[in-house]
């Protein structure tokens, strides 16, 4: 499950790579993106800022609404559920990424393992988005079964999209898009580091 990713390219490079209109204006982003924080996505042909994670409002023991929690990852087999259906059917986006991280190691001493594509410097992860009363526009990654070296880190991985499939994901039918929700068949590189995971996966991050 992805709770941290990198986007180290500048917005001009990303807009050109995805053939998108730059709608970011003066927005600034960190190189590492965490759930609940703003990230860059390509939606409706525009490079724009959204918050990573759909708000999930839970209730306390007395029925009082609690602070929303970001649901940052959508399981492929749950895209037809009420929580995701409308976004998957009509609001799909591309999430520009240079690498994503998984936590490995014993509890309390987990480290960051980074995964990337060796054939390109930036690639697209399949995403969905919507408007929310809590955080404005927000997005989530779509997750599938892990394969290759990604399976050494976690049972699931983001849905990676080949460049020729960008338009099929954003503009195709729900059936066409769902057919793209499969494990990545291309090469991946795994970079295990000794960097502590602490801070990389907030307790509020969720997969639904």
mmCIF file of C-alpha atoms in Angstrom:
data_model
loop_
_atom_site.group_PDB
_atom_site.id
_atom_site.type_symbol
_atom_site.label_atom_id
_atom_site.label_comp_id
_atom_site.label_asym_id
_atom_site.label_seq_id
_atom_site.Cartn_x
_atom_site.Cartn_y
_atom_site.Cartn_z
ATOM 1 C CA UNK A 1 0.000 0.000 0.000
ATOM 2 C CA UNK A 2 1.437 3.356 -0.997
ATOM 3 C CA UNK A 3 1.515 5.991 1.758
ATOM 4 C CA UNK A 4 4.424 8.017 0.384
ATOM 5 C CA UNK A 5 5.701 8.933 -3.051
ATOM 6 C CA UNK A 6 8.166 11.271 -4.737
ATOM 7 C CA UNK A 7 7.593 13.848 -7.439
ATOM 8 C CA UNK A 8 10.961 15.471 -8.094
ATOM 9 C CA UNK A 9 10.373 16.980 -11.545
ATOM 10 C CA UNK A 10 9.341 20.620 -11.890
ATOM 11 C CA UNK A 11 5.898 21.532 -13.131
ATOM 12 C CA UNK A 12 7.080 22.610 -16.581
ATOM 13 C CA UNK A 13 8.653 19.199 -17.170
ATOM 14 C CA UNK A 14 5.562 17.401 -15.918
ATOM 15 C CA UNK A 15 3.154 19.508 -17.990
ATOM 16 C CA UNK A 16 5.215 18.811 -21.106
ATOM 17 C CA UNK A 17 5.516 15.075 -20.379
ATOM 18 C CA UNK A 18 1.767 14.697 -19.904
ATOM 19 C CA UNK A 19 0.826 17.202 -22.610
ATOM 20 C CA UNK A 20 -1.242 19.085 -20.024
ATOM 21 C CA UNK A 21 -2.095 22.730 -19.445
ATOM 22 C CA UNK A 22 -0.242 24.082 -16.409
ATOM 23 C CA UNK A 23 -2.918 25.255 -13.991
ATOM 24 C CA UNK A 24 -0.702 25.318 -10.887
ATOM 25 C CA UNK A 25 0.070 29.047 -10.925
ATOM 26 C CA UNK A 26 2.460 29.716 -8.006
ATOM 27 C CA UNK A 27 1.758 26.518 -6.060
ATOM 28 C CA UNK A 28 4.755 24.951 -4.319
ATOM 29 C CA UNK A 29 5.148 21.293 -3.385
ATOM 30 C CA UNK A 30 7.585 19.197 -1.437
ATOM 31 C CA UNK A 31 9.504 16.476 -3.272
ATOM 32 C CA UNK A 32 7.812 13.872 -1.034
ATOM 33 C CA UNK A 33 4.017 13.617 -0.849
ATOM 34 C CA UNK A 34 2.166 12.183 2.157
ATOM 35 C CA UNK A 35 -1.559 11.401 2.650
ATOM 36 C CA UNK A 36 -3.528 14.496 3.590
ATOM 37 C CA UNK A 37 -1.042 16.820 1.868
ATOM 38 C CA UNK A 38 -1.342 18.581 -1.503
ATOM 39 C CA UNK A 39 -0.027 16.878 -4.611
ATOM 40 C CA UNK A 40 0.015 17.413 -8.365
ATOM 41 C CA UNK A 41 -2.409 15.553 -10.622
ATOM 42 C CA UNK A 42 -3.459 15.711 -14.264
ATOM 43 C CA UNK A 43 -7.247 16.019 -14.423
ATOM 44 C CA UNK A 44 -9.371 17.178 -17.342
ATOM 45 C CA UNK A 45 -6.190 17.879 -19.311
ATOM 46 C CA UNK A 46 -4.797 20.245 -16.686
ATOM 47 C CA UNK A 47 -1.933 20.002 -14.232
ATOM 48 C CA UNK A 48 -3.533 21.017 -10.964
ATOM 49 C CA UNK A 49 -3.243 20.807 -7.175
ATOM 50 C CA UNK A 50 -5.413 18.527 -5.050
ATOM 51 C CA UNK A 51 -5.200 16.950 -1.584
ATOM 52 C CA UNK A 52 -4.124 13.308 -1.423
ATOM 53 C CA UNK A 53 -6.947 11.292 0.107
ATOM 54 C CA UNK A 54 -10.748 11.305 0.072
ATOM 55 C CA UNK A 55 -12.164 12.499 3.419
ATOM 56 C CA UNK A 56 -13.746 9.778 5.536
ATOM 57 C CA UNK A 57 -15.847 11.225 8.350
ATOM 58 C CA UNK A 58 -16.265 8.873 11.301
ATOM 59 C CA UNK A 59 -18.275 9.342 14.489
ATOM 60 C CA UNK A 60 -17.108 9.197 18.076
ATOM 61 C CA UNK A 61 -18.553 7.124 20.923
ATOM 62 C CA UNK A 62 -21.211 9.769 21.526
ATOM 63 C CA UNK A 63 -22.150 10.126 17.879
ATOM 64 C CA UNK A 64 -20.147 13.298 17.368
ATOM 65 C CA UNK A 65 -18.372 13.743 13.997
ATOM 66 C CA UNK A 66 -14.614 13.291 14.229
ATOM 67 C CA UNK A 67 -11.873 14.942 12.209
ATOM 68 C CA UNK A 68 -11.931 13.504 8.647
ATOM 69 C CA UNK A 69 -9.295 10.904 7.796
ATOM 70 C CA UNK A 70 -7.762 10.670 4.304
ATOM 71 C CA UNK A 71 -8.505 7.481 2.381
ATOM 72 C CA UNK A 72 -5.593 7.718 -0.012
ATOM 73 C CA UNK A 73 -5.762 4.343 -1.790
ATOM 74 C CA UNK A 74 -8.652 2.648 -3.614
ATOM 75 C CA UNK A 75 -8.613 -1.115 -4.108
ATOM 76 C CA UNK A 76 -9.345 -2.220 -7.665
ATOM 77 C CA UNK A 77 -12.003 -4.653 -6.460
ATOM 78 C CA UNK A 78 -13.779 -1.874 -4.528
ATOM 79 C CA UNK A 79 -14.095 0.691 -7.334
ATOM 80 C CA UNK A 80 -17.764 -0.207 -7.760
ATOM 81 C CA UNK A 81 -18.569 0.534 -4.116
ATOM 82 C CA UNK A 82 -20.578 3.661 -3.191
ATOM 83 C CA UNK A 83 -17.464 5.368 -1.812
ATOM 84 C CA UNK A 84 -15.598 5.213 -5.141
ATOM 85 C CA UNK A 85 -18.132 4.484 -7.902
ATOM 86 C CA UNK A 86 -19.016 8.000 -9.074
ATOM 87 C CA UNK A 87 -15.383 9.119 -9.157
ATOM 88 C CA UNK A 88 -14.232 6.010 -10.994
ATOM 89 C CA UNK A 89 -16.973 6.280 -13.584
ATOM 90 C CA UNK A 90 -16.548 9.986 -14.363
ATOM 91 C CA UNK A 91 -13.511 11.531 -12.627
ATOM 92 C CA UNK A 92 -10.307 9.638 -13.342
ATOM 93 C CA UNK A 93 -6.918 11.347 -13.260
ATOM 94 C CA UNK A 94 -3.191 10.751 -13.694
ATOM 95 C CA UNK A 95 -0.824 11.071 -10.737
ATOM 96 C CA UNK A 96 2.730 12.020 -11.845
ATOM 97 C CA UNK A 97 5.324 10.094 -9.829
ATOM 98 C CA UNK A 98 9.085 9.548 -9.923
ATOM 99 C CA UNK A 99 9.051 6.800 -7.239
ATOM 100 C CA UNK A 100 6.831 5.403 -4.503
ATOM 101 C CA UNK A 101 7.812 3.949 -1.143
ATOM 102 C CA UNK A 102 6.885 0.915 0.924
ATOM 103 C CA UNK A 103 7.775 0.246 4.560
ATOM 104 C CA UNK A 104 9.957 -2.780 5.295
ATOM 105 C CA UNK A 105 11.401 -4.187 8.477
ATOM 106 C CA UNK A 106 10.350 -4.935 12.023
ATOM 107 C CA UNK A 107 7.692 -2.868 13.760
ATOM 108 C CA UNK A 108 9.261 0.240 15.258
ATOM 109 C CA UNK A 109 12.298 0.106 12.970
ATOM 110 C CA UNK A 110 10.800 0.069 9.488
ATOM 111 C CA UNK A 111 12.750 1.696 6.661
ATOM 112 C CA UNK A 112 11.787 3.147 3.293
ATOM 113 C CA UNK A 113 12.102 1.031 0.164
ATOM 114 C CA UNK A 114 11.632 3.007 -3.049
ATOM 115 C CA UNK A 115 10.238 1.576 -6.287
ATOM 116 C CA UNK A 116 10.487 3.198 -9.698
ATOM 117 C CA UNK A 117 10.516 2.488 -13.415
ATOM 118 C CA UNK A 118 14.050 2.333 -14.882
ATOM 119 C CA UNK A 119 12.869 3.189 -18.403
ATOM 120 C CA UNK A 120 11.400 6.644 -17.649
ATOM 121 C CA UNK A 121 12.115 9.499 -15.241
ATOM 122 C CA UNK A 122 8.452 10.190 -14.482
ATOM 123 C CA UNK A 123 5.400 7.953 -14.869
ATOM 124 C CA UNK A 124 1.663 7.939 -14.191
ATOM 125 C CA UNK A 125 -0.236 6.171 -11.453
ATOM 126 C CA UNK A 126 -3.968 5.694 -12.023
ATOM 127 C CA UNK A 127 -6.079 7.942 -9.828
ATOM 128 C CA UNK A 128 -9.617 9.123 -9.151
ATOM 129 C CA UNK A 129 -10.717 12.497 -7.836
ATOM 130 C CA UNK A 130 -13.707 14.434 -6.546
ATOM 131 C CA UNK A 131 -14.812 17.656 -4.908
ATOM 132 C CA UNK A 132 -15.159 17.544 -1.129
ATOM 133 C CA UNK A 133 -16.656 19.930 1.399
ATOM 134 C CA UNK A 134 -13.780 19.256 3.764
ATOM 135 C CA UNK A 135 -10.672 19.713 1.585
ATOM 136 C CA UNK A 136 -11.861 20.897 -1.823
ATOM 137 C CA UNK A 137 -10.575 18.796 -4.710
ATOM 138 C CA UNK A 138 -8.958 15.563 -3.566
ATOM 139 C CA UNK A 139 -7.561 12.436 -5.203
ATOM 140 C CA UNK A 140 -6.708 8.818 -4.433
ATOM 141 C CA UNK A 141 -4.483 6.186 -6.009
ATOM 142 C CA UNK A 142 -5.868 2.956 -7.440
ATOM 143 C CA UNK A 143 -4.183 -0.190 -6.100
ATOM 144 C CA UNK A 144 -3.837 -3.680 -7.546
ATOM 145 C CA UNK A 145 -1.966 -6.883 -6.716
ATOM 146 C CA UNK A 146 1.796 -6.451 -6.506
ATOM 147 C CA UNK A 147 4.130 -8.216 -8.905
ATOM 148 C CA UNK A 148 7.849 -8.508 -9.544
ATOM 149 C CA UNK A 149 10.114 -6.811 -7.014
ATOM 150 C CA UNK A 150 7.120 -4.819 -5.705
ATOM 151 C CA UNK A 151 5.721 -8.075 -4.319
ATOM 152 C CA UNK A 152 8.844 -8.376 -2.167
ATOM 153 C CA UNK A 153 7.664 -5.308 -0.237
ATOM 154 C CA UNK A 154 3.871 -5.488 -0.135
ATOM 155 C CA UNK A 155 0.910 -7.501 -1.416
ATOM 156 C CA UNK A 156 -0.441 -4.467 -3.292
ATOM 157 C CA UNK A 157 1.019 -1.789 -5.515
ATOM 158 C CA UNK A 158 -0.298 1.256 -7.422
ATOM 159 C CA UNK A 159 -1.751 0.765 -10.893
ATOM 160 C CA UNK A 160 0.984 2.031 -13.221
ATOM 161 C CA UNK A 161 -0.113 3.280 -16.634
ATOM 162 C CA UNK A 162 1.864 3.050 -19.865
ATOM 163 C CA UNK A 163 1.989 6.341 -21.741
ATOM 164 C CA UNK A 164 -0.245 4.998 -24.517
ATOM 165 C CA UNK A 165 -2.888 4.162 -21.906
ATOM 166 C CA UNK A 166 -3.167 7.642 -20.369
ATOM 167 C CA UNK A 167 -6.105 8.614 -22.587
ATOM 168 C CA UNK A 168 -7.822 5.263 -22.105
ATOM 169 C CA UNK A 169 -7.707 5.780 -18.358
ATOM 170 C CA UNK A 170 -8.911 9.377 -18.276
ATOM 171 C CA UNK A 171 -11.366 9.350 -21.186
ATOM 172 C CA UNK A 172 -12.344 5.737 -21.806
ATOM 173 C CA UNK A 173 -15.391 3.947 -20.502
ATOM 174 C CA UNK A 174 -15.420 2.482 -17.009
ATOM 175 C CA UNK A 175 -14.993 -0.964 -18.567
ATOM 176 C CA UNK A 176 -11.955 0.188 -20.566
ATOM 177 C CA UNK A 177 -10.422 1.819 -17.495
ATOM 178 C CA UNK A 178 -11.054 -1.197 -15.285
ATOM 179 C CA UNK A 179 -9.200 -3.418 -17.755
ATOM 180 C CA UNK A 180 -6.091 -1.304 -17.087
ATOM 181 C CA UNK A 181 -6.233 -2.066 -13.355
ATOM 182 C CA UNK A 182 -3.707 -4.877 -13.470
ATOM 183 C CA UNK A 183 -0.202 -5.571 -12.152
ATOM 184 C CA UNK A 184 2.584 -3.760 -14.015
ATOM 185 C CA UNK A 185 4.260 -5.989 -16.587
ATOM 186 C CA UNK A 186 7.275 -3.768 -17.242
ATOM 187 C CA UNK A 187 10.561 -3.509 -15.315
ATOM 188 C CA UNK A 188 10.764 -2.021 -11.821
ATOM 189 C CA UNK A 189 13.732 -1.037 -9.679
ATOM 190 C CA UNK A 190 13.762 -1.560 -5.905
ATOM 191 C CA UNK A 191 16.009 0.688 -3.823
ATOM 192 C CA UNK A 192 16.125 -0.395 -0.180
ATOM 193 C CA UNK A 193 17.413 2.347 2.110
ATOM 194 C CA UNK A 194 18.220 2.754 5.796
ATOM 195 C CA UNK A 195 16.052 5.876 5.974
ATOM 196 C CA UNK A 196 13.555 5.495 8.861
ATOM 197 C CA UNK A 197 9.954 5.133 7.772
ATOM 198 C CA UNK A 198 8.765 7.307 10.689
ATOM 199 C CA UNK A 199 6.531 10.014 9.284
ATOM 200 C CA UNK A 200 6.074 8.203 5.987
ATOM 201 C CA UNK A 201 2.740 6.609 6.860
ATOM 202 C CA UNK A 202 0.504 8.747 9.089
ATOM 203 C CA UNK A 203 -1.902 6.781 11.229
ATOM 204 C CA UNK A 204 -4.749 8.452 9.351
ATOM 205 C CA UNK A 205 -3.775 6.963 5.969
ATOM 206 C CA UNK A 206 -6.186 4.304 4.755
ATOM 207 C CA UNK A 207 -6.913 1.808 2.007
ATOM 208 C CA UNK A 208 -10.563 1.211 1.162
#
